[in-house]
mmCIF file of C-alpha atoms and ligand atoms in Angstrom:
data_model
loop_
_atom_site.group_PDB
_atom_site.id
_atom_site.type_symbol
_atom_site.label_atom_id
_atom_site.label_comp_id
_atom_site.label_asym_id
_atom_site.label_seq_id
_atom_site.Cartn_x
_atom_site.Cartn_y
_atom_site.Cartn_z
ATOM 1 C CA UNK A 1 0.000 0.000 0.000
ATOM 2 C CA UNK A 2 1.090 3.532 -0.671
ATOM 3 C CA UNK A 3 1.314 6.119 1.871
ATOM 4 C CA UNK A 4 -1.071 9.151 1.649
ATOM 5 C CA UNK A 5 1.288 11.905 2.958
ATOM 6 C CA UNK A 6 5.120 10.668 1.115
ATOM 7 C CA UNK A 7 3.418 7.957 -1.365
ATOM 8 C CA UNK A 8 6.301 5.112 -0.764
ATOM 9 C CA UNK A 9 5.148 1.775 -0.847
ATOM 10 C CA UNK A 10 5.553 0.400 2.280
ATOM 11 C CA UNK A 11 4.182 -2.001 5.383
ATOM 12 C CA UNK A 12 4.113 -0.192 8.184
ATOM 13 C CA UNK A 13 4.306 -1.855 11.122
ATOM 14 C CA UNK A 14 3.256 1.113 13.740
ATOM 15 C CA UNK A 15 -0.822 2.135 14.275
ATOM 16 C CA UNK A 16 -1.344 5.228 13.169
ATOM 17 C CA UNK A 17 -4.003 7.076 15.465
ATOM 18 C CA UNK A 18 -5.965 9.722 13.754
ATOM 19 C CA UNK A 19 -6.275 11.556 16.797
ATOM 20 C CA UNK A 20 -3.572 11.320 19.141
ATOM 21 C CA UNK A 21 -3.856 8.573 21.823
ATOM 22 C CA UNK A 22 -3.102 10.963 24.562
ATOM 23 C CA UNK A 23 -6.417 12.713 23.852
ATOM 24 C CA UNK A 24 -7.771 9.484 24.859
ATOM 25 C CA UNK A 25 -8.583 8.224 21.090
ATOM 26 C CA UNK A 26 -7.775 4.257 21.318
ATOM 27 C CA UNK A 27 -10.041 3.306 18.574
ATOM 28 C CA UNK A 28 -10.418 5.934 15.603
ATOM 29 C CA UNK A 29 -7.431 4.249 13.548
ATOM 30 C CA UNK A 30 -5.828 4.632 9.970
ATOM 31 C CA UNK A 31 -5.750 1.370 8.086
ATOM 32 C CA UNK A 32 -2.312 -0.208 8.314
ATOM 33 C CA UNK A 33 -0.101 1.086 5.594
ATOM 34 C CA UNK A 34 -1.953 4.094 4.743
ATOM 35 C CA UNK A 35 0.759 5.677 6.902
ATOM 36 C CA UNK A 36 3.766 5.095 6.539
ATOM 37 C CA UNK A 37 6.333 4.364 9.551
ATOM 38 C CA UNK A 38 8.620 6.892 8.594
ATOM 39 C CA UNK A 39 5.589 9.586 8.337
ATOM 40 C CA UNK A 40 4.192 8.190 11.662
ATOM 41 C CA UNK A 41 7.257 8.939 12.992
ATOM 42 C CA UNK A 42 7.412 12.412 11.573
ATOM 43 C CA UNK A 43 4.122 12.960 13.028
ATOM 44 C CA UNK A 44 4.401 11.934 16.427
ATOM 45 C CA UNK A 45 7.083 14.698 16.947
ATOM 46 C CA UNK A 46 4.644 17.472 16.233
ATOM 47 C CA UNK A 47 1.989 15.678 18.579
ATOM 48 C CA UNK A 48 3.855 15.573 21.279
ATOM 49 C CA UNK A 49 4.642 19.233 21.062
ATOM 50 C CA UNK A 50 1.088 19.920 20.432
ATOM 51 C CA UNK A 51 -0.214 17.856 23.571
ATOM 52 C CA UNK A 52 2.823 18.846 26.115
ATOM 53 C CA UNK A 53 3.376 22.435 25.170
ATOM 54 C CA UNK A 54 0.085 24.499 24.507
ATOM 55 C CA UNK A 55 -3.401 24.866 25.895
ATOM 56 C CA UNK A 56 -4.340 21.048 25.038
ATOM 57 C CA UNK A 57 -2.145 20.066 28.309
ATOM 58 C CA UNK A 58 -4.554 22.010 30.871
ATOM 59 C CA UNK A 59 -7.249 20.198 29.378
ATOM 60 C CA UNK A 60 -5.722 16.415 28.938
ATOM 61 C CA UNK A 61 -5.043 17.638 32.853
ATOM 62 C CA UNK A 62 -8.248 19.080 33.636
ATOM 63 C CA UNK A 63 -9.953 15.839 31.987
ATOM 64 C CA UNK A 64 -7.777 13.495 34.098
ATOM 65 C CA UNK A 65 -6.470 11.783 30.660
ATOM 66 C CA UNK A 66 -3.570 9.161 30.818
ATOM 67 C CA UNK A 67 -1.013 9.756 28.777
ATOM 68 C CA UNK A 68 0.001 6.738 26.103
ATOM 69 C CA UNK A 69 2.180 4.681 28.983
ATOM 70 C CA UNK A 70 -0.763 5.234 31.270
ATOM 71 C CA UNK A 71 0.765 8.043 33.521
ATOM 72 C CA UNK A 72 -1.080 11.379 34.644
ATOM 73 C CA UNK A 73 -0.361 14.203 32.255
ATOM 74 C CA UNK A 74 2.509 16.644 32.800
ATOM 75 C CA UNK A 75 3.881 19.337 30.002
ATOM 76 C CA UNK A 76 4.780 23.142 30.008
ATOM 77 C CA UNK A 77 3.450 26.045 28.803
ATOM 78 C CA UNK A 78 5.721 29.065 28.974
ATOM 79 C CA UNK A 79 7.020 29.065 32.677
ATOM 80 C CA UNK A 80 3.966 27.004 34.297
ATOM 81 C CA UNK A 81 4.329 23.273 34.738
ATOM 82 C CA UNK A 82 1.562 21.806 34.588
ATOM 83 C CA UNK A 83 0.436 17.958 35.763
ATOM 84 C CA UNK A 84 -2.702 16.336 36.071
ATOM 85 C CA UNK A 85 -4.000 14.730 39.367
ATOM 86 C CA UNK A 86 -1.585 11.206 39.958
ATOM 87 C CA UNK A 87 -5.184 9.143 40.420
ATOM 88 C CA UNK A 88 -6.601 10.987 36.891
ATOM 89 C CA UNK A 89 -9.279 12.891 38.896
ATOM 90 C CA UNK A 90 -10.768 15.846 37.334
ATOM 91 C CA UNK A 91 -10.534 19.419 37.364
ATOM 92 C CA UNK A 92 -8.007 18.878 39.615
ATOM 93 C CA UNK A 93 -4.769 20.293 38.121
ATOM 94 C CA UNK A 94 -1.198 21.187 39.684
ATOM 95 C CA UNK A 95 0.410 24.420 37.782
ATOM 96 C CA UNK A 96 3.796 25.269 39.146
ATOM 97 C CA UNK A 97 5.513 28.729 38.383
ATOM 98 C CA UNK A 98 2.986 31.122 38.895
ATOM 99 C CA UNK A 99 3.788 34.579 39.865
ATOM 100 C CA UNK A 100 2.501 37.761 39.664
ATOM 101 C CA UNK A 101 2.144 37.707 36.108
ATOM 102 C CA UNK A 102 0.827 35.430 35.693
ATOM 103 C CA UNK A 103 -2.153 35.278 38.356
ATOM 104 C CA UNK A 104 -4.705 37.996 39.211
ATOM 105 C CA UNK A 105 -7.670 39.342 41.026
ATOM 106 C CA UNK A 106 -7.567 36.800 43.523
ATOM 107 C CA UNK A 107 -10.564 36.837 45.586
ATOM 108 C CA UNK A 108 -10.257 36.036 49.195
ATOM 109 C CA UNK A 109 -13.310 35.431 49.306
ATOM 110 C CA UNK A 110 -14.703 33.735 47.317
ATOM 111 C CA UNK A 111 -11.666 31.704 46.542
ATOM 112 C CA UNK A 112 -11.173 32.664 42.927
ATOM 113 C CA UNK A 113 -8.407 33.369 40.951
ATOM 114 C CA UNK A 114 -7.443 34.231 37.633
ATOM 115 C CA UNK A 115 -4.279 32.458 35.513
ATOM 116 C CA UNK A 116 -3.567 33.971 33.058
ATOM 117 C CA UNK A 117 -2.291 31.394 29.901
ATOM 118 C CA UNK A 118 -1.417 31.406 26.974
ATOM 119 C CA UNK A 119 -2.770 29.308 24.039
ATOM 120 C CA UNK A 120 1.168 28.641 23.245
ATOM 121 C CA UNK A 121 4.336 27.978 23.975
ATOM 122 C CA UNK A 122 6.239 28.416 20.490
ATOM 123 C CA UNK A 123 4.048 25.438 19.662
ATOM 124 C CA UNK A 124 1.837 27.307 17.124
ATOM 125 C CA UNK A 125 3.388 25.381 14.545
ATOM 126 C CA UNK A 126 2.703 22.150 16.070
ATOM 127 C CA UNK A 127 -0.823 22.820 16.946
ATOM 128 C CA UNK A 128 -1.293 23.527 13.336
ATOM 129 C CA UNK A 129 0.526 20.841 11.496
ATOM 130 C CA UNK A 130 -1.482 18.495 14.121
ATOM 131 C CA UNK A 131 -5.074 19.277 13.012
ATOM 132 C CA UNK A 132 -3.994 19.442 9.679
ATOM 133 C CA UNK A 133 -2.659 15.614 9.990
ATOM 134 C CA UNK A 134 -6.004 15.133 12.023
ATOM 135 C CA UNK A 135 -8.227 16.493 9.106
ATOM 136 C CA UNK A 136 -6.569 14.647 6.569
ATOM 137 C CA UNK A 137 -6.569 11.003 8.109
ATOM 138 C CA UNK A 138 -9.841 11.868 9.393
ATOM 139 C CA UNK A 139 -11.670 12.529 5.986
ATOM 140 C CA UNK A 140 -9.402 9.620 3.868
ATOM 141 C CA UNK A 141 -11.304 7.176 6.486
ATOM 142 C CA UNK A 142 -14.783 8.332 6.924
ATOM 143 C CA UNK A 143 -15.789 10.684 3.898
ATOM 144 C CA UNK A 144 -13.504 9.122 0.899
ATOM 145 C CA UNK A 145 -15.499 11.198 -1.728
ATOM 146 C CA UNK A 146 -14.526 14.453 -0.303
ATOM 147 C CA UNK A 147 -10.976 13.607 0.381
ATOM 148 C CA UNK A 148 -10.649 12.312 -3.001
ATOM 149 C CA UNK A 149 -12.073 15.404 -4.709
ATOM 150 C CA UNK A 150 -9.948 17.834 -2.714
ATOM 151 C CA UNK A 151 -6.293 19.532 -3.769
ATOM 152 C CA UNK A 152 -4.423 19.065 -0.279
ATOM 153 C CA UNK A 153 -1.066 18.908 -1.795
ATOM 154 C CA UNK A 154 0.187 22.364 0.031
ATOM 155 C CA UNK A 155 -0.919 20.985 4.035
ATOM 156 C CA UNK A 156 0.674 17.625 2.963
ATOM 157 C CA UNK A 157 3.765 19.417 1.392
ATOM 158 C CA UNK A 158 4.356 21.245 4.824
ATOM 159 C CA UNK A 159 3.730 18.200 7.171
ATOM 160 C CA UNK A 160 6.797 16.960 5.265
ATOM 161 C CA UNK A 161 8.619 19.884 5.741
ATOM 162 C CA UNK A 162 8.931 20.306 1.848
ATOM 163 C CA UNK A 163 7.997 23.796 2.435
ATOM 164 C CA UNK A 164 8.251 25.407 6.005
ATOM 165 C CA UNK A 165 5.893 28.901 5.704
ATOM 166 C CA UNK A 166 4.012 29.382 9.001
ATOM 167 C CA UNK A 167 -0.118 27.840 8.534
ATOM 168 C CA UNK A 168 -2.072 30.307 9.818
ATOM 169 C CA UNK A 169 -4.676 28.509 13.105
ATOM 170 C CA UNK A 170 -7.648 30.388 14.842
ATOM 171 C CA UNK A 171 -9.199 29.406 18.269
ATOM 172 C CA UNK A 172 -12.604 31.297 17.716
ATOM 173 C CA UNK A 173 -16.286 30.515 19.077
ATOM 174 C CA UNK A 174 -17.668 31.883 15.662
ATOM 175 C CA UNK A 175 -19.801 29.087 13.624
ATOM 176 C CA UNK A 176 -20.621 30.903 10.309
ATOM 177 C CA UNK A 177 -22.504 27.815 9.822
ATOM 178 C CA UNK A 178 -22.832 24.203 10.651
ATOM 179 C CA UNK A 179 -19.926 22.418 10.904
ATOM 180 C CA UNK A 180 -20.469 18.685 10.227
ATOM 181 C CA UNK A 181 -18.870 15.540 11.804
ATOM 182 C CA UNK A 182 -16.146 13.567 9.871
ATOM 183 C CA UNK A 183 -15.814 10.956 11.718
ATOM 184 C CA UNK A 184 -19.059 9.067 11.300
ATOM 185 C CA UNK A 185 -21.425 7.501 14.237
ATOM 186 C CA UNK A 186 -20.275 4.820 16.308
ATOM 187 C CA UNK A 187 -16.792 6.408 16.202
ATOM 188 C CA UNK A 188 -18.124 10.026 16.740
ATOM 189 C CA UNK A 189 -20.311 9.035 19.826
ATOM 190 C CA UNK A 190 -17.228 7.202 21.528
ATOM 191 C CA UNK A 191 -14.955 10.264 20.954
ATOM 192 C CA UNK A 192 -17.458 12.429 22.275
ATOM 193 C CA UNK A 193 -17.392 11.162 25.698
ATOM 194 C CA UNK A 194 -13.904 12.001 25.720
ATOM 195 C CA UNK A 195 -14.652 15.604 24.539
ATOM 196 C CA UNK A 196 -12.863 15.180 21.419
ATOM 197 C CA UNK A 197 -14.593 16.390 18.213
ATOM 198 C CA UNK A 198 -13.251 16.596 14.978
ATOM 199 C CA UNK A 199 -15.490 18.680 11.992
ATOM 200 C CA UNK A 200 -15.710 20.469 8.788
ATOM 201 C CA UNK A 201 -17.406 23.011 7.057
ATOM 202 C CA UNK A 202 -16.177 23.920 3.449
ATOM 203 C CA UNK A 203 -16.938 27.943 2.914
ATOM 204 C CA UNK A 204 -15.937 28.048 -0.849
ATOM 205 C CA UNK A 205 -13.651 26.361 -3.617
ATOM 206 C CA UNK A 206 -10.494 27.746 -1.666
ATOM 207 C CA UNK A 207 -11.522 27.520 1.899
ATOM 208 C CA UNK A 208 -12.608 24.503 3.817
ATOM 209 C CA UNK A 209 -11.939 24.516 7.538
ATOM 210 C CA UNK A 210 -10.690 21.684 10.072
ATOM 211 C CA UNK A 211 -12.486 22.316 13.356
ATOM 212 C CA UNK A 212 -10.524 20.346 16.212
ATOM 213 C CA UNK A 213 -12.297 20.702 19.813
ATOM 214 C CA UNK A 214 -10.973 19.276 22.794
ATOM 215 C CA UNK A 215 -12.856 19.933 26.036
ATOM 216 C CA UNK A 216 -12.971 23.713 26.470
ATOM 217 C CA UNK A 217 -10.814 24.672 23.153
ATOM 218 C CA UNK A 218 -11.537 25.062 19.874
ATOM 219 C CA UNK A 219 -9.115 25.264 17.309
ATOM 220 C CA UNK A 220 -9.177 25.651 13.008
ATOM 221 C CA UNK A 221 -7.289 25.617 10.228
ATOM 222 C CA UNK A 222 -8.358 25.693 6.157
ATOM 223 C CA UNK A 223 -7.169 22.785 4.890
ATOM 224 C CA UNK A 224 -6.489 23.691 1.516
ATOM 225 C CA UNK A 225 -4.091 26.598 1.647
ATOM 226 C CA UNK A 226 -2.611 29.153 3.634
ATOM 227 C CA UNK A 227 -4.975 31.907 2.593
ATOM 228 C CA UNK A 228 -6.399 34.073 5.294
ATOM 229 C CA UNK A 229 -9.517 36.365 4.194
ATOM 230 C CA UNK A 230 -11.776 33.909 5.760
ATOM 231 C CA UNK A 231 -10.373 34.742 9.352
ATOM 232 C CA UNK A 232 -11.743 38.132 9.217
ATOM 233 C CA UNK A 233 -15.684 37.004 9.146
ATOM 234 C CA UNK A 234 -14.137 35.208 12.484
ATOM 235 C CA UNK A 235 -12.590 38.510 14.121
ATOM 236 C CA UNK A 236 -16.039 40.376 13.644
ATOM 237 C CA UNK A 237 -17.837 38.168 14.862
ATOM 238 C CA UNK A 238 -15.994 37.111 17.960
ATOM 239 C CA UNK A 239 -13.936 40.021 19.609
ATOM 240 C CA UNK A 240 -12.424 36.878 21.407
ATOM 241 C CA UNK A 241 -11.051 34.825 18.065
ATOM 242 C CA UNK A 242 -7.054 34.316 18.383
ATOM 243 C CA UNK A 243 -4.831 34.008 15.302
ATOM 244 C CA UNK A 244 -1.561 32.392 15.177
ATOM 245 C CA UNK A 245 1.303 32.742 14.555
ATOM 246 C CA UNK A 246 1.330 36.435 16.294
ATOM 247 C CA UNK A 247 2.843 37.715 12.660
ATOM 248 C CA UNK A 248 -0.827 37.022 10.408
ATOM 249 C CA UNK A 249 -2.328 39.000 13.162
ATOM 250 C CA UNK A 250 -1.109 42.354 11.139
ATOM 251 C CA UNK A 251 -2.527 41.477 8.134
ATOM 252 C CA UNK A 252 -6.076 40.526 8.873
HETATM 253 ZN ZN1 LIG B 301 4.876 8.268 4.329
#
């Protein structure tokens, strides 16, 4: 079988998981082969990144996730550590680091605080490259049609690192419509309890977006190029929408 990100022949003898097992995915798989090892590899370099060093670690944390060798989760974002609760109970998270900065308005009492994060550490890259992977996989297993009448070559071209050019990735709450399921049923109900969904929406011939949520966050990306007039219709209509990297922020 040929592998849909290099196209080598090859028989790959690692799983590929669509969505990262330390979201808690164990069952939405790739078929063997359709990965290759040396992609898979690739990959899981990104993914860590992604799960250790952004926002995604409060919530594996918060959610009480195992990680893939079935310890709590631990990972740092900026100059907070941050590990989950050693029996995976949730909502209960350890941050270490905090200073002034970094916390305010404590209330006495009430016992309220606020930390302030931020979405990432120098991961933006990661936390892109990862839902692009994610939307890819996702659509070659459960919608075939769509995958196969789509141009991706530019996302796959950068997961290689046959070009390098920053891929522009929103966290907004804006829907400018529905966004629709990929993965199909079954799998969608058992990723749901987990928190985990993974959707699409397709705005026009050059725009279809990748919408990754994980417990609280919410990230995109378009799919099909770096192009970035669709994130304004985001910025207007959430005062709240984040773009990444920092550096597309002047241009929108
Ligand atoms: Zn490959």
């Amino acid at each position: 079988m040929n592998c849909i990100f290099c196209n080598n022949e090859n028989e790959a003898t690692s799983v590929e998981h669509i969505i990262p097992e330390s979201f808690g995915n164990k069952k939405y798989l790739m078929t063997r082969s359709s990965v290759c090892d040396s992609c898979n590899a690739k990959f899981s370099k990104f993914e860590r990144k992604a799960l250790s060093n952004s926002v995604f670690v409060f919530e594996r944390a918060r959610l009480g996730i195992k990680s893939k060798k079935g310890k709590n989760v631990k990972g740092k974002v900026e100059d907070l550590e941050v590990e989950g609760n050693k029996e995976f109970k949730k909502q209960l998270i350890t941050v270490k680091g905090l200073d002034s900065k970094s916390v305010e308005n404590y209330d006495k009492e009430n016992g309220t605080l606020q930390m302030i994060v931020s979405s990432f550490d120098k991961s933006e890259e990661a936390g892109a490259k990862l839902i692009l992977k994610m939307g890819i996989e996702a659509l070659y297993t459960s919608d075939f049609n769509l995958y196969n009448n789509l141009d991706i070559n530019e996302a796959r071209d950068y997961l290689l690192a046959k070009n390098t050019k920053d891929w522009p990735v929103i966290i907004s709450d804006y829907e400018p419509s529905k966004f629709k399921s990929i993965p199909k049923m079954g799998v969608k109900y058992e990723l749901g309890i987990k928190q985990i969904k993974l959707e699409y929406l397709q705005l026009n011939e050059n725009v279809l977006l990748i919408r990754f949520t994980f417990g609280g966050v919410t990230m995109m990306v378009n799919i099909l190029n770096r192009d970035t007039n669709w994130i304004t219709e985001f910025k207007t209509n959430d005062s709240l929408t984040q773009i990444y990297p920092k550096h597309y922020r002047d241009k929108i």
